[in-house]
Amino acid sequence: MKRQLYIFSLLVVLIFSACSDEKKEETILARVGDKTISLNEFLRRAEYTIRPAYCRNNSNIDKKIILNSLIAEKLLSIEAGNNNSFITGSEVKMFLQGRLEQAMRQFLYNEEIKSRVKIDTNKINNTVKYAGREYDVSYVSLNDTTVVKQLTEEFFHDKAGFEKTLSENYNLKQIPEKKIIWNNLEHPVILNTLFTRDYKKNDIIGPVKIEDDHYMFIKIKGWIYAPDVAEKQIQDRYNMVKETYEKYQSRNMYENYIRDIMKGKNLNFNKNVFFALTDIFGPLYLKNRKEKEELFKNGIWNYKNEEMKYQDTKPRLDQIRKEKLFTIDGEIWTVDKFLMEIKKHPLVFRSQSFPNKEFGLQFQLAILDLVRDKYLTAEAYKKGFDKLPEVVRDNQMWSDNINALNKKYRILQETNSDSLFSTDHLSVLEKTLNPKIDYLQRKYSDKIFINTEIFNKIKLTKTDMAVTYSGSPFPQVVPNFPVITSDYELDYGNSMK
C-alpha cells in the first residue's frame, strides 16, 4: 500500500494551546531554610489536586495538615540535597527543564497576547441584548465558491425559497437543522453573526465565511429568549460574552504572533526515516485501550527513558538514531535529537481518539507542534523569562517535590515499608513517616518561619480537583499532594516577622 507523507505549512498548523499563569505578587506563607512556600502555592497544592481523606475538608486541622505536609516536602528535599544522583540525573534534569520552558511559554503568551486583549464595551453590551436567544436554524455548508455565488444570487436576488432551492436545484434531500445558543463550543464566526443583530423568522443569512473555503447559509426558523432577571444573571451573561470574545481574540492574536515567528521556516521530513519511526512508535500507541491510556495519558506521550521501556524497540531505534528525521530552517534534526527533545517536551497529540490508519498524520502534527514550541521557547529565553520569579518558583516547587518523593521512597525502602505504603499508607504514616518528619521539624525548627497571621485567614473549600493544562506537554498544574505526614500540630518553627 502506498504511504503518504502529509505536507503542511508551519504557518497553518498552529493551534491554540496556551494557558494563563499570570504574574501575581507572591505572599510568603512559610520559610524553610532557603526555600519558601507562597500563599498561592499553598492554595494551589490544596485545591488543584486531590487531597488524601485525612485532610480533605476545610477545617483548621485540615489546614494544619496541609501546611505540615508542604513544609515536610521542603524538609525532605533539603535532607536529600541538591547534588544527589537522582536530582542531577539526566532524566530528571530534562523533566525540570521541560517544565521550566512550558512555564516560560505561558508567560510569553500572557505578555505578548493576553495583556493586550481589549474588547469594545459597546460590542459586549450589544451582544448581551441577544445572547439570551436560542435559535432554531436550518443551514447548508459549502466549499465550492461557484455554488456559493449561485446560491447568493438565488436567495437574495431571485428571492427563491431556502428549502425549495436546495432540494429542487441542488438535490439536497435533507437540510441540516440545529439549535444554537451562545456558548464557547460554537464557532466564533457563527456567534458573531447570530448574536449581534435582531433577526426575524425566515431570515436567510449568508454567505457566512467560516474559514477559507468553508461557507454557510443559515435560515432562521425561529428563536426563544431567556431573559435575565436577577442582577447576578445579568452580570453572569455579561461576563460570559466578554470572556468568549476575549478567548477568540486571544486565539487570533496568538496565531498571528506564531505566524510571524515561523515565517519563512520550512520543515522537510526525510520520508523513509519518518515512516520507519512511525512503524516503531505506532504499535506502542495502537495497543489495547488500557495500555494506551498509560502510554498516552490525556493525549500525552509519556516518554520515560531512551528505550521507552520497550526493549524490543531499542535495536530498531539504534539503526536510525543518527539518521536525519527532518530539517527546519537549515537545521538538521536526527532521530537521536528528536528523542532527546521529547524528553523535555512530550509529544502532544491533537486528537486523543483516531483510527489506526491516521497515526502517521497525528504523529506528524505532534512533531510540528513540538518544533513550533521550540521556537516559542527561544523567544521566551530572549526575553529572560527563565529568570522570572514566578517561573523560578514554579520550577523549584517541582524540583523539591520529586526530590522529596525520592527521599521518601528511600526511607520506606530502608524500613521495609515501601510495599505496604500502597495498601495501607495510614499505618505507614503513623509508624514510619510521622516520626521521621517530627524529627526533621525539631532538627530544622530554628530555620522554619510561618506567617501565622496570613495562615489563620486562609479559607479552603471542600472541593479539591485535579486541574490540568489542556493541550500541553506537561498537563499537571501542580504536583500530587505530598502524602508525607498526617500530623496536625504546629509545635515547631517560629512566627514570621
Coordinates of C-alpha atoms in Angstrom, one line a residue:
M1 CA 0.0 0.0 0.0
K2 CA 1.3 3.4 -0.9
R3 CA 2.1 5.5 2.1
Q4 CA 1.5 9.2 2.3
L5 CA 3.5 11.9 3.9
Y6 CA 1.3 14.9 4.6
I7 CA 2.8 18.3 3.7
F8 CA 1.9 21.2 6.0
S9 CA 3.0 24.8 6.1
L10 CA 4.2 25.7 9.5
L11 CA 2.1 28.8 9.2
V12 CA -1.2 26.9 9.1
V13 CA -0.8 24.1 11.6
L14 CA -0.6 26.3 14.6
I15 CA -3.1 25.5 17.3
F16 CA -4.1 27.5 20.4
S17 CA -2.8 25.6 23.4
A18 CA -1.6 28.3 25.8
C19 CA -2.7 28.7 29.3
S20 CA -2.7 31.6 31.7
D21 CA -0.2 31.8 34.5
E22 CA -0.5 35.5 35.2
K23 CA 2.1 37.5 37.1
K24 CA 1.0 37.8 40.7
E25 CA 2.6 39.4 43.8
E26 CA 3.6 36.5 45.9
T27 CA 2.8 36.5 49.7
I28 CA 5.2 34.2 51.5
L29 CA 3.4 31.9 53.9
A30 CA 6.4 29.9 55.2
R31 CA 10.2 29.8 55.0
V32 CA 12.1 26.5 55.3
G33 CA 15.8 27.2 55.2
D34 CA 16.5 28.9 51.9
K35 CA 13.1 27.6 50.5
T36 CA 9.8 29.3 50.7
I37 CA 6.1 28.4 50.4
S38 CA 3.9 31.2 49.0
L39 CA 0.2 31.6 49.8
N40 CA -0.6 30.9 46.1
E41 CA 1.4 27.7 46.2
F42 CA -0.4 26.6 49.4
L43 CA -3.8 27.2 47.8
R44 CA -3.0 25.5 44.5
R45 CA -1.4 22.5 46.2
A46 CA -4.5 22.2 48.4
E47 CA -7.2 22.7 45.8
Y48 CA -5.7 21.9 42.4
T49 CA -5.1 18.3 43.2
I50 CA -6.8 15.5 45.1
R51 CA -6.0 15.5 48.8
P52 CA -6.0 12.4 50.9
A53 CA -9.0 11.7 53.1
Y54 CA -7.3 12.7 56.3
C55 CA -7.1 16.4 55.2
R56 CA -9.8 16.7 52.5
N57 CA -12.1 19.1 54.4
N58 CA -11.8 22.8 55.2
S59 CA -11.3 22.7 59.0
N60 CA -8.4 24.3 60.8
I61 CA -7.0 20.8 61.4
D62 CA -7.1 20.1 57.7
K63 CA -5.2 23.4 57.0
K64 CA -2.5 22.5 59.5
I65 CA -2.0 19.0 58.0
I66 CA -1.7 20.6 54.6
L67 CA 0.9 23.2 55.8
N68 CA 2.8 20.5 57.7
S69 CA 2.8 18.3 54.5
L70 CA 4.2 21.1 52.3
I71 CA 6.8 22.0 54.9
A72 CA 7.7 18.3 55.2
E73 CA 8.2 18.2 51.5
K74 CA 10.7 21.0 51.7
L75 CA 12.5 19.3 54.6
L76 CA 12.9 16.0 52.8
S77 CA 14.2 17.9 49.8
I78 CA 16.8 19.7 52.0
E79 CA 17.8 16.4 53.5
A80 CA 18.2 14.9 50.1
G81 CA 20.4 17.7 48.9
N82 CA 20.8 19.3 45.5
N83 CA 23.7 17.1 44.3
N84 CA 22.4 13.6 44.8
S85 CA 22.5 11.2 41.9
F86 CA 18.7 11.3 41.5
I87 CA 18.1 15.0 41.2
T88 CA 21.1 15.5 39.0
G89 CA 20.3 12.6 36.7
S90 CA 19.7 13.4 33.0
E91 CA 16.0 12.2 33.0
V92 CA 15.1 14.5 36.0
K93 CA 17.1 17.4 34.6
M94 CA 15.2 17.1 31.2
F95 CA 11.9 16.9 33.0
L96 CA 12.6 20.0 35.1
Q97 CA 13.9 21.9 32.0
G98 CA 10.7 20.9 30.2
R99 CA 8.5 22.2 32.9
L100 CA 10.6 25.4 33.1
E101 CA 10.2 26.0 29.4
Q102 CA 6.5 25.3 29.4
A103 CA 6.0 27.9 32.2
M104 CA 8.1 30.3 30.1
R105 CA 5.8 29.9 27.1
Q106 CA 2.8 30.5 29.3
F107 CA 4.3 33.8 30.4
L108 CA 5.2 34.7 26.9
Y109 CA 1.6 34.2 25.9
N110 CA 0.5 36.4 28.8
E111 CA 2.9 39.2 27.9
E112 CA 2.5 39.2 24.2
I113 CA -1.2 38.3 23.9
K114 CA -3.4 38.2 26.9
S115 CA -2.2 41.5 28.4
R116 CA -3.0 43.2 25.1
V117 CA -6.5 41.9 24.5
K118 CA -9.1 44.7 24.5
I119 CA -12.8 44.2 23.8
D120 CA -15.0 47.2 23.0
T121 CA -17.6 47.6 25.8
N122 CA -20.2 48.7 23.2
K123 CA -19.7 45.4 21.4
I124 CA -20.2 43.4 24.5
N125 CA -23.3 45.3 25.5
N126 CA -24.8 45.0 22.1
T127 CA -24.2 41.2 22.1
V128 CA -25.7 40.8 25.6
K129 CA -29.0 42.0 24.2
Y130 CA -29.2 38.9 22.0
A131 CA -27.1 36.4 24.0
G132 CA -30.2 35.0 25.7
R133 CA -31.7 33.7 22.5
E134 CA -31.9 30.1 21.5
Y135 CA -32.0 29.9 17.7
D136 CA -33.7 27.1 15.7
V137 CA -32.0 27.1 12.3
S138 CA -31.5 25.2 9.2
Y139 CA -28.3 25.5 7.3
V140 CA -26.1 24.4 4.4
S141 CA -22.3 24.2 4.4
L142 CA -20.3 24.7 1.2
N143 CA -16.7 24.7 0.0
D144 CA -17.4 25.4 -3.7
T145 CA -17.3 29.2 -4.3
T146 CA -19.2 28.8 -7.6
V147 CA -22.1 27.3 -5.8
V148 CA -21.8 29.9 -3.1
K149 CA -22.2 32.7 -5.8
Q150 CA -25.2 30.9 -7.4
L151 CA -27.0 30.5 -4.1
T152 CA -26.3 34.1 -3.2
E153 CA -28.0 35.1 -6.4
E154 CA -30.9 32.8 -5.9
F155 CA -31.6 33.6 -2.3
F156 CA -31.1 37.4 -2.3
H157 CA -31.8 38.5 -5.9
D158 CA -34.3 35.9 -7.1
K159 CA -35.9 35.6 -3.6
A160 CA -36.0 31.9 -4.0
G161 CA -37.1 29.8 -1.0
F162 CA -34.4 28.3 1.1
E163 CA -35.7 24.7 1.3
K164 CA -37.2 24.7 -2.2
T165 CA -34.0 25.9 -3.8
L166 CA -31.7 23.4 -2.0
S167 CA -34.0 20.4 -2.7
E168 CA -35.0 21.2 -6.3
N169 CA -32.0 22.9 -7.7
Y170 CA -29.3 21.1 -5.7
N171 CA -31.0 17.8 -5.0
L172 CA -30.4 18.2 -1.2
K173 CA -32.8 15.6 0.2
Q174 CA -32.5 16.6 3.9
I175 CA -31.5 20.0 5.1
P176 CA -29.5 20.0 8.4
E177 CA -31.1 21.7 11.4
K178 CA -29.7 22.6 14.8
K179 CA -30.3 24.8 17.9
I180 CA -27.7 27.4 18.6
I181 CA -27.1 29.2 21.9
W182 CA -24.3 31.4 23.0
N183 CA -21.5 29.2 24.3
N184 CA -17.8 28.6 24.0
L185 CA -18.3 25.5 21.9
E186 CA -19.9 27.3 18.9
H187 CA -17.6 28.7 16.2
P188 CA -16.9 32.4 16.9
V189 CA -18.0 33.5 13.4
I190 CA -21.4 31.9 14.0
L191 CA -21.7 33.6 17.3
N192 CA -20.7 36.9 15.9
T193 CA -23.2 36.5 13.1
L194 CA -26.3 35.4 15.0
F195 CA -25.9 37.4 18.3
T196 CA -25.1 40.9 17.2
R197 CA -28.3 42.0 15.5
D198 CA -32.0 41.4 15.5
Y199 CA -33.1 38.6 13.1
K200 CA -36.6 37.7 12.2
K201 CA -38.2 34.4 11.5
N202 CA -37.4 33.1 8.0
D203 CA -34.4 35.5 7.5
I204 CA -31.7 33.9 5.4
I205 CA -28.1 34.8 6.4
G206 CA -25.1 34.4 4.3
P207 CA -22.8 33.6 2.8
V208 CA -21.0 33.4 6.2
K209 CA -17.3 32.7 5.7
I210 CA -16.4 30.3 8.5
E211 CA -12.8 29.6 7.3
D212 CA -11.0 29.6 4.0
D213 CA -13.1 27.5 1.5
H214 CA -15.8 27.0 4.1
Y215 CA -19.1 28.9 3.8
M216 CA -22.5 28.6 5.3
F217 CA -26.0 29.9 4.6
I218 CA -28.3 29.9 7.6
K219 CA -32.1 30.2 7.8
I220 CA -33.7 31.4 11.0
K221 CA -36.7 29.1 11.7
G222 CA -37.4 30.8 15.0
W223 CA -36.0 31.6 18.4
I224 CA -36.9 31.8 22.0
Y225 CA -35.5 34.2 24.5
A226 CA -34.5 33.6 28.1
P227 CA -34.4 37.0 29.9
D228 CA -32.1 37.7 32.8
V229 CA -34.0 38.8 35.8
A230 CA -31.6 38.7 38.8
E231 CA -28.7 41.0 39.0
K232 CA -26.3 38.1 39.2
Q233 CA -27.8 36.6 36.0
I234 CA -27.2 39.9 34.2
Q235 CA -23.6 40.0 35.3
D236 CA -23.0 36.4 34.5
R237 CA -24.3 36.8 31.0
Y238 CA -22.1 39.9 30.5
N239 CA -19.1 38.1 31.8
M240 CA -19.8 35.1 29.6
V241 CA -20.0 37.2 26.4
K242 CA -16.9 39.2 27.5
E243 CA -14.8 36.0 28.2
T244 CA -15.9 34.4 24.9
Y245 CA -14.8 37.5 22.9
E246 CA -11.5 37.6 24.9
K247 CA -10.8 34.0 24.2
Y248 CA -11.3 34.2 20.5
Q249 CA -9.4 37.5 20.1
S250 CA -6.6 35.9 22.1
R251 CA -6.5 32.9 19.9
N252 CA -6.4 35.0 16.7
M253 CA -3.7 37.3 18.1
Y254 CA -1.7 34.2 19.3
E255 CA -1.9 32.5 15.9
N256 CA -0.7 35.7 14.2
Y257 CA 2.1 36.1 16.7
I258 CA 3.3 32.5 15.9
R259 CA 3.0 33.0 12.2
D260 CA 5.3 36.0 12.5
I261 CA 7.9 33.9 14.4
M262 CA 7.6 30.9 12.0
K263 CA 7.5 33.0 8.8
G264 CA 9.9 31.7 6.2
K265 CA 10.7 28.5 8.1
N266 CA 10.1 25.3 6.2
L267 CA 10.1 21.8 7.7
N268 CA 11.0 19.0 5.4
F269 CA 10.7 15.4 6.6
N270 CA 13.0 12.6 5.5
K271 CA 10.2 10.4 4.3
N272 CA 11.9 7.0 4.8
V273 CA 13.1 7.7 8.3
F274 CA 9.8 9.2 9.3
F275 CA 8.0 6.1 8.2
A276 CA 10.5 3.9 10.0
L277 CA 10.0 5.9 13.2
T278 CA 6.2 5.7 12.7
D279 CA 6.4 1.9 12.5
I280 CA 8.2 1.9 15.8
F281 CA 6.0 4.4 17.7
G282 CA 2.7 3.4 16.1
P283 CA 2.3 -0.1 17.6
L284 CA 3.0 1.3 21.1
Y285 CA 0.1 3.7 20.7
L286 CA -2.2 1.2 18.9
K287 CA -2.2 -1.3 21.8
N288 CA -5.3 -2.1 23.7
R289 CA -7.1 0.7 25.4
K290 CA -5.7 0.2 28.9
E291 CA -2.1 0.2 27.8
K292 CA -2.9 3.2 25.5
E293 CA -4.2 5.2 28.5
E294 CA -0.9 4.5 30.3
L295 CA 1.2 5.5 27.3
F296 CA -0.8 8.5 26.2
K297 CA -2.5 9.7 29.3
N298 CA -4.7 12.6 28.4
G299 CA -3.2 12.6 24.9
I300 CA 0.4 13.0 26.1
W301 CA 3.2 10.7 25.1
N302 CA 4.9 9.7 28.4
Y303 CA 8.4 9.2 27.2
K304 CA 10.1 7.9 30.4
N305 CA 13.5 6.9 29.1
E306 CA 15.5 6.4 26.0
E307 CA 14.3 2.9 25.4
M308 CA 10.7 3.8 26.1
K309 CA 10.6 0.9 28.5
Y310 CA 10.1 -1.4 25.4
Q311 CA 13.4 -3.2 25.0
D312 CA 12.4 -4.8 21.7
T313 CA 12.3 -1.3 20.1
K314 CA 15.9 -0.4 21.0
P315 CA 17.6 -2.3 18.2
R316 CA 15.3 -0.7 15.6
L317 CA 15.8 2.7 17.1
D318 CA 19.6 2.2 17.2
Q319 CA 19.5 1.6 13.4
I320 CA 18.1 5.0 12.7
R321 CA 19.3 7.2 15.6
K322 CA 21.9 9.1 13.6
E323 CA 19.6 9.4 10.5
K324 CA 18.1 12.7 9.5
L325 CA 14.4 12.9 10.5
F326 CA 13.8 16.4 9.2
T327 CA 15.3 19.7 8.5
I328 CA 13.9 23.1 9.7
D329 CA 15.4 26.5 8.8
G330 CA 18.6 24.8 7.7
E331 CA 19.0 22.8 11.0
I332 CA 19.1 19.0 10.8
W333 CA 17.1 17.0 13.4
T334 CA 18.4 13.5 13.7
V335 CA 16.2 10.8 15.3
D336 CA 18.6 11.0 18.3
K337 CA 18.0 14.7 18.7
F338 CA 14.2 14.2 18.3
L339 CA 14.3 11.5 21.1
M340 CA 16.2 13.9 23.4
E341 CA 13.8 16.8 22.7
I342 CA 10.7 14.7 23.6
K343 CA 12.1 14.1 27.0
K344 CA 11.6 17.7 27.8
H345 CA 8.6 18.2 25.5
P346 CA 6.5 15.0 25.5
L347 CA 4.5 14.8 22.2
V348 CA 1.0 16.2 22.4
F349 CA -1.5 14.6 20.1
R350 CA -4.1 16.9 18.9
S351 CA -6.7 14.2 18.8
Q352 CA -7.0 11.6 21.6
S353 CA -9.1 9.3 19.5
F354 CA -8.4 8.5 15.9
P355 CA -8.4 5.5 13.5
N356 CA -5.2 3.4 13.4
K357 CA -4.6 4.5 9.8
E358 CA -4.3 8.1 10.9
F359 CA -1.4 7.6 13.3
G360 CA 1.1 8.8 10.8
L361 CA -0.8 12.1 10.3
Q362 CA -1.3 12.7 14.1
F363 CA 2.4 11.8 14.8
Q364 CA 3.4 14.3 12.1
L365 CA 1.2 17.0 13.6
A366 CA 2.6 16.4 17.1
I367 CA 6.2 16.8 15.8
L368 CA 5.2 20.1 14.1
D369 CA 3.7 21.4 17.3
L370 CA 6.9 20.4 19.2
V371 CA 9.0 22.4 16.7
R372 CA 6.7 25.3 17.0
D373 CA 7.0 25.3 20.7
K374 CA 10.8 25.2 20.5
Y375 CA 10.8 28.5 18.6
L376 CA 8.4 30.0 21.1
T377 CA 10.7 28.9 23.9
A378 CA 13.6 30.6 22.2
E379 CA 11.6 33.8 22.2
A380 CA 10.9 33.4 25.9
Y381 CA 14.6 32.9 26.6
K382 CA 15.4 36.1 24.7
K383 CA 13.0 38.0 27.0
G384 CA 14.7 36.5 30.1
F385 CA 11.5 34.6 31.2
D386 CA 13.7 31.8 32.6
K387 CA 14.7 34.3 35.3
L388 CA 11.1 35.4 36.2
P389 CA 10.5 34.9 39.9
E390 CA 7.2 33.1 39.1
V391 CA 8.8 30.7 36.7
V392 CA 11.8 30.0 39.0
R393 CA 9.3 29.4 41.9
D394 CA 7.2 27.0 39.9
N395 CA 10.3 25.1 38.9
Q396 CA 11.6 25.0 42.4
M397 CA 8.2 23.6 43.6
W398 CA 8.6 20.7 41.1
S399 CA 12.2 20.1 41.9
D400 CA 11.5 20.0 45.7
N401 CA 8.5 17.7 45.1
I402 CA 10.4 15.0 43.1
N403 CA 13.5 15.3 45.3
A404 CA 11.3 14.7 48.4
L405 CA 9.4 11.9 46.7
N406 CA 12.7 10.1 46.0
K407 CA 13.9 10.7 49.6
K408 CA 10.6 9.4 51.0
Y409 CA 10.9 6.3 48.8
R410 CA 14.4 5.6 50.1
I411 CA 13.1 6.0 53.7
L412 CA 10.3 3.5 53.0
Q413 CA 12.8 1.1 51.5
E414 CA 15.2 1.3 54.4
T415 CA 12.3 0.5 56.8
N416 CA 10.8 -2.2 54.5
S417 CA 7.6 -0.2 54.3
D418 CA 7.6 0.5 50.6
S419 CA 5.3 -2.3 49.6
L420 CA 2.9 -1.7 52.5
F421 CA 2.6 2.0 51.7
S422 CA 0.5 1.4 48.6
T423 CA -2.1 -0.7 50.5
D424 CA -2.1 0.8 54.0
H425 CA -0.5 4.3 53.8
L426 CA -2.1 5.4 57.1
S427 CA -0.3 2.8 59.2
V428 CA 3.0 3.7 57.4
L429 CA 2.4 7.3 58.1
E430 CA 1.8 6.7 61.7
K431 CA 4.7 4.3 62.3
T432 CA 7.4 5.5 59.9
L433 CA 6.9 8.8 58.2
N434 CA 5.3 10.9 61.0
P435 CA 8.2 10.2 63.4
K436 CA 10.7 11.0 60.7
I437 CA 9.0 14.3 59.9
D438 CA 8.7 15.1 63.6
Y439 CA 12.4 14.6 63.9
L440 CA 13.1 16.9 60.9
Q441 CA 10.8 19.6 62.3
R442 CA 12.8 19.6 65.5
K443 CA 16.1 19.5 63.6
Y444 CA 15.3 22.5 61.4
S445 CA 13.0 24.3 63.8
D446 CA 15.2 27.4 64.1
K447 CA 15.2 27.7 60.2
I448 CA 11.4 27.4 59.8
F449 CA 9.2 30.6 59.9
I450 CA 5.5 30.7 59.4
N451 CA 3.3 33.7 58.8
T452 CA 0.6 32.7 61.2
E453 CA -1.4 35.9 60.6
I454 CA -1.8 35.0 56.9
F455 CA -2.3 31.3 57.6
N456 CA -5.2 31.9 60.0
K457 CA -7.0 33.9 57.4
I458 CA -6.9 31.1 54.7
K459 CA -10.3 29.8 53.7
L460 CA -10.3 26.5 51.9
T461 CA -13.2 24.9 50.0
K462 CA -14.3 21.3 50.5
T463 CA -13.8 20.8 46.8
D464 CA -10.4 19.6 45.6
M465 CA -9.9 18.8 42.0
A466 CA -7.3 17.6 39.5
V467 CA -6.6 20.8 37.5
T468 CA -4.7 20.4 34.2
Y469 CA -3.4 22.5 31.4
S470 CA -5.2 21.4 28.2
G471 CA -3.0 20.5 25.2
S472 CA 0.3 21.0 27.0
P473 CA 3.3 18.7 27.2
F474 CA 3.0 18.6 31.0
P475 CA -0.7 18.9 31.8
Q476 CA -0.5 18.7 35.5
V477 CA -0.7 22.2 37.1
V478 CA 0.8 21.2 40.4
P479 CA 2.4 18.1 41.8
N480 CA 0.3 15.5 43.5
F481 CA -0.4 16.2 47.2
P482 CA 2.5 15.1 49.3
V483 CA 1.4 12.1 51.4
I484 CA 4.2 12.5 53.9
T485 CA 2.6 13.3 57.3
S486 CA -0.8 13.3 58.9
D487 CA 0.4 15.4 61.8
Y488 CA -1.7 18.5 62.6
E489 CA 0.4 20.0 65.3
L490 CA 2.3 23.2 64.6
D491 CA 4.6 22.8 67.5
Y492 CA 7.9 23.8 65.8
G493 CA 9.4 26.8 64.0
N494 CA 9.0 30.5 64.6
S495 CA 6.5 33.2 63.7
M496 CA 7.4 35.2 60.7
K497 CA 8.1 38.9 61.4

